[in-house]
């Protein structure tokens, strides 16, 4: 299945309703763009249809939707949101005895007391990628994007786009101000990062909400430099637009991983939730994920199905750089990040 084209991807922006109404016994709250039946092919083979997907474009949006009463069976947050769902009492543990491939997941993604404790396993990591500097190599010299300070460069004022996403924006701000582990950030470091975002804000022409929006901004020439996920870059590559992706800036880049939670009192069939996550973790899902989204799979057996050239083309090959990992942080600290970022976007 090919990547969505730039124009086709525009329709993937998450709205309130299901994006694809199929098997109504399983409702999956998922990121826009992940509604790909081939990602869960063994589920489709077993049940004759894909699940019903309801799409979102931002982790906080998805949380608010569920907290307000939207009912789904499983959801796809990134790791830093898991504690928020747990604290709100919205999720229940998975029974990993029913998930054979759970043991195959790279241990670096599962080793957290937030993800697993005496009560069980709360989060099944499935996919990971990077946030780094995307740029138009036809108009932006490599030396200009050698540092994340390019976003503060007046040369690119009005031609910069940053994510309308709390975690990615603060990962950038911390890297730009010398912090590489946000779990240990001090009050002084938080304020320095916030000030950096305030200083950069006038240069930003748009805060992109999802990769298709960023792709359109860059493809149309309005944006020359952006802080981007892998999938926006993959979309542009697929449509033949010039794009570079620097994961080795002087200060580094950010890494993130996401996965699935099991909602309490889901409206569907619980057995199908397990069929879904088992299908996701099959090795054959990895090439589909890389080809369609540009993300890596947490099952190393799946990633082994891809060649070195395929990984390089998707910017998923190993890099020797500083990586700020978007790992879970206290809910109170993250809520403050959300509030401060909203104030900065409003000009305060």
mmCIF file of C-alpha atoms in Angstrom:
data_model
loop_
_atom_site.group_PDB
_atom_site.id
_atom_site.type_symbol
_atom_site.label_atom_id
_atom_site.label_comp_id
_atom_site.label_asym_id
_atom_site.label_seq_id
_atom_site.Cartn_x
_atom_site.Cartn_y
_atom_site.Cartn_z
ATOM 1 C CA UNK A 1 0.000 0.000 0.000
ATOM 2 C CA UNK A 2 1.595 3.320 -1.035
ATOM 3 C CA UNK A 3 1.880 6.360 1.159
ATOM 4 C CA UNK A 4 -0.930 8.867 0.901
ATOM 5 C CA UNK A 5 -0.237 11.627 -1.557
ATOM 6 C CA UNK A 6 0.024 15.167 -0.222
ATOM 7 C CA UNK A 7 -3.503 15.989 -1.346
ATOM 8 C CA UNK A 8 -4.886 12.684 -0.129
ATOM 9 C CA UNK A 9 -3.192 13.092 3.217
ATOM 10 C CA UNK A 10 -5.017 16.368 3.782
ATOM 11 C CA UNK A 11 -8.217 14.429 4.273
ATOM 12 C CA UNK A 12 -6.598 12.406 7.047
ATOM 13 C CA UNK A 13 -6.728 15.262 9.536
ATOM 14 C CA UNK A 14 -8.441 13.809 12.563
ATOM 15 C CA UNK A 15 -12.059 14.751 13.137
ATOM 16 C CA UNK A 16 -14.470 13.580 15.789
ATOM 17 C CA UNK A 17 -16.041 10.675 13.931
ATOM 18 C CA UNK A 18 -14.684 7.337 12.749
ATOM 19 C CA UNK A 19 -12.442 7.610 9.717
ATOM 20 C CA UNK A 20 -13.230 4.116 8.524
ATOM 21 C CA UNK A 21 -16.334 2.311 9.717
ATOM 22 C CA UNK A 22 -15.680 -1.390 9.344
ATOM 23 C CA UNK A 23 -15.782 -4.002 12.111
ATOM 24 C CA UNK A 24 -17.938 -2.286 14.715
ATOM 25 C CA UNK A 25 -16.918 -4.837 17.356
ATOM 26 C CA UNK A 26 -13.603 -3.003 17.727
ATOM 27 C CA UNK A 27 -13.163 0.776 17.849
ATOM 28 C CA UNK A 28 -9.553 1.960 17.692
ATOM 29 C CA UNK A 29 -8.703 5.546 18.662
ATOM 30 C CA UNK A 30 -5.652 6.192 16.542
ATOM 31 C CA UNK A 31 -3.371 8.771 14.958
ATOM 32 C CA UNK A 32 -4.474 10.071 11.569
ATOM 33 C CA UNK A 33 -2.644 8.049 8.940
ATOM 34 C CA UNK A 34 -2.505 4.795 10.921
ATOM 35 C CA UNK A 35 -5.819 3.520 9.584
ATOM 36 C CA UNK A 36 -4.018 0.985 7.387
ATOM 37 C CA UNK A 37 -5.595 -2.489 7.273
ATOM 38 C CA UNK A 38 -2.294 -4.091 6.200
ATOM 39 C CA UNK A 39 -0.764 -3.054 9.533
ATOM 40 C CA UNK A 40 -3.107 -5.552 11.187
ATOM 41 C CA UNK A 41 -3.398 -8.042 8.351
ATOM 42 C CA UNK A 42 -3.892 -11.113 10.518
ATOM 43 C CA UNK A 43 -6.832 -9.330 12.193
ATOM 44 C CA UNK A 44 -8.371 -8.634 8.794
ATOM 45 C CA UNK A 45 -7.754 -12.222 7.720
ATOM 46 C CA UNK A 46 -9.399 -13.572 10.863
ATOM 47 C CA UNK A 47 -12.431 -11.300 10.920
ATOM 48 C CA UNK A 48 -12.936 -10.371 7.274
ATOM 49 C CA UNK A 49 -12.676 -6.650 7.902
ATOM 50 C CA UNK A 50 -10.526 -3.981 9.473
ATOM 51 C CA UNK A 51 -11.536 -2.440 12.815
ATOM 52 C CA UNK A 52 -13.371 0.849 13.009
ATOM 53 C CA UNK A 53 -10.881 3.693 13.402
ATOM 54 C CA UNK A 54 -11.566 7.039 15.033
ATOM 55 C CA UNK A 55 -8.707 9.426 14.351
ATOM 56 C CA UNK A 56 -6.892 12.196 16.205
ATOM 57 C CA UNK A 57 -3.986 14.497 15.461
ATOM 58 C CA UNK A 58 -2.633 15.254 18.937
ATOM 59 C CA UNK A 59 -2.163 13.251 22.142
ATOM 60 C CA UNK A 60 -3.835 15.848 24.330
ATOM 61 C CA UNK A 61 -6.806 16.018 21.964
ATOM 62 C CA UNK A 62 -7.221 12.243 22.189
ATOM 63 C CA UNK A 63 -7.039 12.275 25.986
ATOM 64 C CA UNK A 64 -9.647 15.018 26.269
ATOM 65 C CA UNK A 65 -11.909 13.125 23.898
ATOM 66 C CA UNK A 66 -11.814 9.992 26.056
ATOM 67 C CA UNK A 67 -12.029 11.936 29.318
ATOM 68 C CA UNK A 68 -15.167 13.629 27.962
ATOM 69 C CA UNK A 69 -16.847 10.274 27.448
ATOM 70 C CA UNK A 70 -15.886 8.998 24.002
ATOM 71 C CA UNK A 71 -15.828 5.199 24.105
ATOM 72 C CA UNK A 72 -13.256 3.150 22.259
ATOM 73 C CA UNK A 73 -11.724 -0.244 22.886
ATOM 74 C CA UNK A 74 -8.036 0.554 22.402
ATOM 75 C CA UNK A 75 -6.069 3.757 21.927
ATOM 76 C CA UNK A 76 -2.648 4.717 20.564
ATOM 77 C CA UNK A 77 -0.983 7.307 22.833
ATOM 78 C CA UNK A 78 2.714 7.989 22.996
ATOM 79 C CA UNK A 79 4.622 6.916 26.080
ATOM 80 C CA UNK A 80 4.528 10.201 27.991
ATOM 81 C CA UNK A 81 0.694 10.082 28.105
ATOM 82 C CA UNK A 82 0.312 6.665 29.712
ATOM 83 C CA UNK A 83 0.508 7.915 33.300
ATOM 84 C CA UNK A 84 -2.180 10.490 32.541
ATOM 85 C CA UNK A 85 -4.575 7.799 31.311
ATOM 86 C CA UNK A 86 -3.729 5.653 34.332
ATOM 87 C CA UNK A 87 -4.233 8.453 36.834
ATOM 88 C CA UNK A 88 -7.595 9.277 35.261
ATOM 89 C CA UNK A 89 -8.732 5.665 35.596
ATOM 90 C CA UNK A 90 -9.435 5.339 31.879
ATOM 91 C CA UNK A 91 -7.399 2.229 31.104
ATOM 92 C CA UNK A 92 -6.895 -1.278 32.454
ATOM 93 C CA UNK A 93 -3.924 -3.663 32.189
ATOM 94 C CA UNK A 94 -3.387 -5.934 29.218
ATOM 95 C CA UNK A 95 -3.080 -9.681 29.822
ATOM 96 C CA UNK A 96 0.257 -10.273 28.110
ATOM 97 C CA UNK A 97 -0.239 -14.024 28.428
ATOM 98 C CA UNK A 98 -2.604 -13.465 25.495
ATOM 99 C CA UNK A 99 -0.012 -11.474 23.521
ATOM 100 C CA UNK A 100 2.726 -13.903 22.450
ATOM 101 C CA UNK A 101 4.847 -11.290 20.688
ATOM 102 C CA UNK A 102 4.980 -9.025 23.741
ATOM 103 C CA UNK A 103 8.133 -10.874 24.766
ATOM 104 C CA UNK A 104 9.684 -9.979 21.404
ATOM 105 C CA UNK A 105 9.410 -6.205 21.956
ATOM 106 C CA UNK A 106 12.790 -4.555 22.447
ATOM 107 C CA UNK A 107 13.166 -4.327 26.241
ATOM 108 C CA UNK A 108 14.203 -0.661 26.131
ATOM 109 C CA UNK A 109 10.571 0.187 25.330
ATOM 110 C CA UNK A 110 8.949 -1.845 28.102
ATOM 111 C CA UNK A 111 11.291 -1.187 31.028
ATOM 112 C CA UNK A 112 9.212 1.307 33.015
ATOM 113 C CA UNK A 113 7.171 1.094 36.200
ATOM 114 C CA UNK A 114 4.610 3.300 34.496
ATOM 115 C CA UNK A 115 4.108 0.706 31.771
ATOM 116 C CA UNK A 116 4.144 -2.397 33.956
ATOM 117 C CA UNK A 117 3.796 -3.000 37.696
ATOM 118 C CA UNK A 118 2.241 -5.438 40.144
ATOM 119 C CA UNK A 119 -1.176 -4.826 38.609
ATOM 120 C CA UNK A 120 -0.057 -5.791 35.123
ATOM 121 C CA UNK A 121 1.062 -4.304 31.809
ATOM 122 C CA UNK A 122 -0.610 -1.003 30.960
ATOM 123 C CA UNK A 123 1.032 -0.162 27.645
ATOM 124 C CA UNK A 124 2.127 -2.179 24.591
ATOM 125 C CA UNK A 125 4.839 -0.209 22.712
ATOM 126 C CA UNK A 126 4.530 -0.687 18.953
ATOM 127 C CA UNK A 127 6.278 2.084 17.028
ATOM 128 C CA UNK A 128 8.982 4.730 17.341
ATOM 129 C CA UNK A 129 10.609 7.511 15.355
ATOM 130 C CA UNK A 130 12.326 10.880 15.653
ATOM 131 C CA UNK A 131 11.601 14.582 15.707
ATOM 132 C CA UNK A 132 14.320 16.509 13.915
ATOM 133 C CA UNK A 133 14.994 19.282 11.399
ATOM 134 C CA UNK A 134 13.217 18.906 8.056
ATOM 135 C CA UNK A 135 14.249 21.384 5.383
ATOM 136 C CA UNK A 136 14.181 22.136 1.672
ATOM 137 C CA UNK A 137 17.711 21.327 0.448
ATOM 138 C CA UNK A 138 17.168 23.388 -2.708
ATOM 139 C CA UNK A 139 16.834 26.599 -0.717
ATOM 140 C CA UNK A 140 18.421 25.889 2.687
ATOM 141 C CA UNK A 141 22.179 25.182 2.921
ATOM 142 C CA UNK A 142 23.205 22.256 5.119
ATOM 143 C CA UNK A 143 25.277 24.527 7.326
ATOM 144 C CA UNK A 144 22.148 26.503 8.224
ATOM 145 C CA UNK A 145 20.486 23.417 9.694
ATOM 146 C CA UNK A 146 23.559 22.140 11.527
ATOM 147 C CA UNK A 147 22.016 23.536 14.727
ATOM 148 C CA UNK A 148 18.483 23.770 16.061
ATOM 149 C CA UNK A 149 19.216 27.479 16.457
ATOM 150 C CA UNK A 150 18.119 27.725 12.816
ATOM 151 C CA UNK A 151 14.635 28.270 14.257
ATOM 152 C CA UNK A 152 15.884 31.462 15.914
ATOM 153 C CA UNK A 153 17.667 32.634 12.754
ATOM 154 C CA UNK A 154 16.012 35.830 11.435
ATOM 155 C CA UNK A 155 16.978 34.723 7.923
ATOM 156 C CA UNK A 156 14.104 32.219 8.084
ATOM 157 C CA UNK A 157 11.539 34.409 9.824
ATOM 158 C CA UNK A 158 8.126 33.634 8.402
ATOM 159 C CA UNK A 159 9.400 30.437 6.757
ATOM 160 C CA UNK A 160 9.497 28.195 9.816
ATOM 161 C CA UNK A 161 6.929 25.725 11.119
ATOM 162 C CA UNK A 162 6.956 24.049 14.523
ATOM 163 C CA UNK A 163 4.647 21.305 15.827
ATOM 164 C CA UNK A 164 1.478 22.202 17.680
ATOM 165 C CA UNK A 165 2.415 19.401 20.047
ATOM 166 C CA UNK A 166 3.470 19.873 23.647
ATOM 167 C CA UNK A 167 6.013 17.081 23.819
ATOM 168 C CA UNK A 168 7.812 17.816 20.566
ATOM 169 C CA UNK A 169 7.941 21.563 21.115
ATOM 170 C CA UNK A 170 9.447 21.185 24.591
ATOM 171 C CA UNK A 171 11.890 18.545 23.388
ATOM 172 C CA UNK A 172 13.139 21.122 20.887
ATOM 173 C CA UNK A 173 13.269 23.927 23.438
ATOM 174 C CA UNK A 174 15.162 21.836 25.966
ATOM 175 C CA UNK A 175 17.697 20.688 23.367
ATOM 176 C CA UNK A 176 18.149 24.277 22.212
ATOM 177 C CA UNK A 177 18.951 25.359 25.770
ATOM 178 C CA UNK A 178 21.298 22.494 26.608
ATOM 179 C CA UNK A 179 19.012 19.967 28.313
ATOM 180 C CA UNK A 180 19.123 16.392 27.034
ATOM 181 C CA UNK A 181 17.054 14.661 29.744
ATOM 182 C CA UNK A 182 13.759 16.374 30.484
ATOM 183 C CA UNK A 183 13.041 14.134 33.467
ATOM 184 C CA UNK A 184 15.717 15.995 35.444
ATOM 185 C CA UNK A 185 14.973 19.531 34.201
ATOM 186 C CA UNK A 186 15.156 22.203 36.911
ATOM 187 C CA UNK A 187 12.896 25.220 37.298
ATOM 188 C CA UNK A 188 15.637 27.403 35.858
ATOM 189 C CA UNK A 189 15.990 25.115 32.836
ATOM 190 C CA UNK A 190 12.232 25.082 32.305
ATOM 191 C CA UNK A 191 12.124 28.876 32.275
ATOM 192 C CA UNK A 192 15.094 29.048 29.888
ATOM 193 C CA UNK A 193 13.343 26.665 27.488
ATOM 194 C CA UNK A 194 10.114 28.668 27.725
ATOM 195 C CA UNK A 195 11.979 31.885 26.964
ATOM 196 C CA UNK A 196 13.609 30.276 23.934
ATOM 197 C CA UNK A 197 10.154 29.362 22.616
ATOM 198 C CA UNK A 198 8.973 32.938 23.178
ATOM 199 C CA UNK A 199 11.984 34.260 21.288
ATOM 200 C CA UNK A 200 11.380 31.883 18.378
ATOM 201 C CA UNK A 201 7.614 32.409 18.200
ATOM 202 C CA UNK A 202 7.771 35.505 15.925
ATOM 203 C CA UNK A 203 9.672 33.467 13.308
ATOM 204 C CA UNK A 204 6.945 30.810 13.107
ATOM 205 C CA UNK A 205 4.514 31.115 10.210
ATOM 206 C CA UNK A 206 2.436 28.125 11.375
ATOM 207 C CA UNK A 207 2.309 25.505 14.095
ATOM 208 C CA UNK A 208 1.521 22.310 12.203
ATOM 209 C CA UNK A 209 -1.113 20.007 13.661
ATOM 210 C CA UNK A 210 -0.442 16.843 11.667
ATOM 211 C CA UNK A 211 2.133 15.671 9.106
ATOM 212 C CA UNK A 212 -0.144 16.226 6.117
ATOM 213 C CA UNK A 213 -0.504 19.896 7.059
ATOM 214 C CA UNK A 214 3.259 20.306 7.355
ATOM 215 C CA UNK A 215 3.770 18.510 4.052
ATOM 216 C CA UNK A 216 1.468 20.946 2.297
ATOM 217 C CA UNK A 217 3.216 23.940 3.855
ATOM 218 C CA UNK A 218 6.622 22.693 2.732
ATOM 219 C CA UNK A 219 5.525 21.433 -0.675
ATOM 220 C CA UNK A 220 3.917 24.791 -1.407
ATOM 221 C CA UNK A 221 7.129 26.622 -0.531
ATOM 222 C CA UNK A 222 5.665 28.576 2.375
ATOM 223 C CA UNK A 223 7.843 26.728 4.889
ATOM 224 C CA UNK A 224 11.525 26.045 4.356
ATOM 225 C CA UNK A 225 12.539 24.665 7.769
ATOM 226 C CA UNK A 226 10.479 22.668 10.268
ATOM 227 C CA UNK A 227 10.736 20.518 13.373
ATOM 228 C CA UNK A 228 9.205 17.348 11.992
ATOM 229 C CA UNK A 229 8.388 13.704 12.568
ATOM 230 C CA UNK A 230 9.561 11.036 10.131
ATOM 231 C CA UNK A 231 6.140 10.659 8.528
ATOM 232 C CA UNK A 232 5.978 14.199 7.171
ATOM 233 C CA UNK A 233 9.338 13.609 5.526
ATOM 234 C CA UNK A 234 8.138 10.275 4.125
ATOM 235 C CA UNK A 235 5.069 11.932 2.614
ATOM 236 C CA UNK A 236 7.210 14.512 0.847
ATOM 237 C CA UNK A 237 9.653 11.908 -0.409
ATOM 238 C CA UNK A 238 6.803 9.854 -1.817
ATOM 239 C CA UNK A 239 5.453 12.821 -3.761
ATOM 240 C CA UNK A 240 8.834 13.837 -5.124
ATOM 241 C CA UNK A 241 9.283 17.087 -3.233
ATOM 242 C CA UNK A 242 12.801 18.006 -2.107
ATOM 243 C CA UNK A 243 13.331 17.336 1.587
ATOM 244 C CA UNK A 244 16.234 16.779 3.933
ATOM 245 C CA UNK A 245 15.999 15.489 7.487
ATOM 246 C CA UNK A 246 18.842 16.266 9.874
ATOM 247 C CA UNK A 247 18.770 14.041 12.953
ATOM 248 C CA UNK A 248 22.349 14.987 13.813
ATOM 249 C CA UNK A 249 22.141 18.675 14.620
ATOM 250 C CA UNK A 250 24.779 19.988 16.998
ATOM 251 C CA UNK A 251 22.381 19.805 19.947
ATOM 252 C CA UNK A 252 20.804 16.508 18.867
ATOM 253 C CA UNK A 253 17.276 15.369 18.046
ATOM 254 C CA UNK A 254 14.340 13.872 19.920
ATOM 255 C CA UNK A 255 13.075 10.302 19.966
ATOM 256 C CA UNK A 256 9.598 9.129 20.850
ATOM 257 C CA UNK A 257 7.656 5.908 20.948
ATOM 258 C CA UNK A 258 3.987 5.088 21.019
ATOM 259 C CA UNK A 259 1.793 2.075 21.580
ATOM 260 C CA UNK A 260 -1.617 0.847 22.621
ATOM 261 C CA UNK A 261 -3.648 1.038 25.815
ATOM 262 C CA UNK A 262 -6.714 -1.014 26.699
ATOM 263 C CA UNK A 263 -9.636 1.220 27.643
ATOM 264 C CA UNK A 264 -11.909 0.270 30.526
ATOM 265 C CA UNK A 265 -15.431 -0.753 29.585
ATOM 266 C CA UNK A 266 -14.811 -0.642 25.851
ATOM 267 C CA UNK A 267 -17.979 -1.013 23.760
ATOM 268 C CA UNK A 268 -16.612 -3.803 21.566
ATOM 269 C CA UNK A 269 -15.417 -7.374 21.917
ATOM 270 C CA UNK A 270 -12.389 -7.771 24.178
ATOM 271 C CA UNK A 271 -11.096 -10.801 22.280
ATOM 272 C CA UNK A 272 -10.833 -8.630 19.187
ATOM 273 C CA UNK A 273 -8.702 -6.096 21.054
ATOM 274 C CA UNK A 274 -6.196 -8.883 21.624
ATOM 275 C CA UNK A 275 -6.423 -10.006 18.008
ATOM 276 C CA UNK A 276 -5.682 -6.422 16.996
ATOM 277 C CA UNK A 277 -2.581 -5.972 19.152
ATOM 278 C CA UNK A 278 -1.291 -9.412 18.220
ATOM 279 C CA UNK A 279 -1.644 -8.497 14.545
ATOM 280 C CA UNK A 280 0.219 -5.214 15.109
ATOM 281 C CA UNK A 281 3.137 -7.007 16.736
ATOM 282 C CA UNK A 282 3.594 -9.541 13.933
ATOM 283 C CA UNK A 283 6.955 -9.091 12.169
ATOM 284 C CA UNK A 284 5.264 -8.609 8.778
ATOM 285 C CA UNK A 285 3.697 -5.392 10.070
ATOM 286 C CA UNK A 286 7.104 -3.700 10.243
ATOM 287 C CA UNK A 287 7.653 -3.201 6.480
ATOM 288 C CA UNK A 288 4.093 -1.874 6.184
ATOM 289 C CA UNK A 289 4.757 0.611 8.994
ATOM 290 C CA UNK A 290 8.041 1.802 7.489
ATOM 291 C CA UNK A 291 6.634 2.111 3.968
ATOM 292 C CA UNK A 292 3.413 3.873 4.919
ATOM 293 C CA UNK A 293 4.303 5.948 7.978
ATOM 294 C CA UNK A 294 8.100 6.098 8.036
ATOM 295 C CA UNK A 295 8.242 4.820 11.624
ATOM 296 C CA UNK A 296 10.153 1.879 13.074
ATOM 297 C CA UNK A 297 8.571 -1.179 14.706
ATOM 298 C CA UNK A 298 9.344 -2.218 18.284
ATOM 299 C CA UNK A 299 9.650 -5.879 17.275
ATOM 300 C CA UNK A 300 13.281 -6.366 16.147
ATOM 301 C CA UNK A 301 12.259 -9.453 14.153
ATOM 302 C CA UNK A 302 10.107 -7.196 12.027
ATOM 303 C CA UNK A 303 12.781 -4.572 11.505
ATOM 304 C CA UNK A 304 15.165 -7.349 10.426
ATOM 305 C CA UNK A 305 12.945 -7.827 7.367
ATOM 306 C CA UNK A 306 14.092 -4.427 6.040
ATOM 307 C CA UNK A 307 17.344 -3.771 4.235
ATOM 308 C CA UNK A 308 19.919 -1.236 5.328
ATOM 309 C CA UNK A 309 19.058 0.888 2.282
ATOM 310 C CA UNK A 310 15.359 0.867 3.187
ATOM 311 C CA UNK A 311 16.136 1.997 6.721
ATOM 312 C CA UNK A 312 18.405 4.794 5.494
ATOM 313 C CA UNK A 313 15.784 5.975 3.022
ATOM 314 C CA UNK A 314 13.257 6.238 5.873
ATOM 315 C CA UNK A 315 15.784 7.918 8.228
ATOM 316 C CA UNK A 316 15.477 4.986 10.612
ATOM 317 C CA UNK A 317 19.075 3.797 10.491
ATOM 318 C CA UNK A 318 21.132 4.292 13.672
ATOM 319 C CA UNK A 319 22.524 7.784 14.309
ATOM 320 C CA UNK A 320 25.422 8.839 16.493
ATOM 321 C CA UNK A 321 23.839 11.840 18.116
ATOM 322 C CA UNK A 322 22.307 13.116 21.330
ATOM 323 C CA UNK A 323 18.685 12.022 21.604
ATOM 324 C CA UNK A 324 16.257 13.580 24.053
ATOM 325 C CA UNK A 325 13.894 10.704 24.783
ATOM 326 C CA UNK A 326 10.255 11.675 25.269
ATOM 327 C CA UNK A 327 9.837 9.394 28.272
ATOM 328 C CA UNK A 328 7.070 9.756 30.879
ATOM 329 C CA UNK A 329 7.253 12.736 33.224
ATOM 330 C CA UNK A 330 5.003 13.704 36.148
ATOM 331 C CA UNK A 331 1.520 14.717 35.021
ATOM 332 C CA UNK A 332 1.748 18.034 36.875
ATOM 333 C CA UNK A 333 4.938 18.969 35.032
ATOM 334 C CA UNK A 334 3.498 18.060 31.656
ATOM 335 C CA UNK A 335 0.286 19.994 32.370
ATOM 336 C CA UNK A 336 2.447 23.021 33.052
ATOM 337 C CA UNK A 337 4.202 22.488 29.724
ATOM 338 C CA UNK A 338 0.806 22.421 27.982
ATOM 339 C CA UNK A 339 -0.352 25.631 29.701
ATOM 340 C CA UNK A 340 2.893 27.518 29.066
ATOM 341 C CA UNK A 341 2.965 26.533 25.388
ATOM 342 C CA UNK A 342 -0.614 27.763 24.934
ATOM 343 C CA UNK A 343 0.381 31.104 26.480
ATOM 344 C CA UNK A 344 3.413 31.386 24.181
ATOM 345 C CA UNK A 345 1.298 30.713 21.077
ATOM 346 C CA UNK A 346 -1.066 33.449 22.261
ATOM 347 C CA UNK A 347 1.850 35.876 22.457
ATOM 348 C CA UNK A 348 2.513 35.839 26.204
#
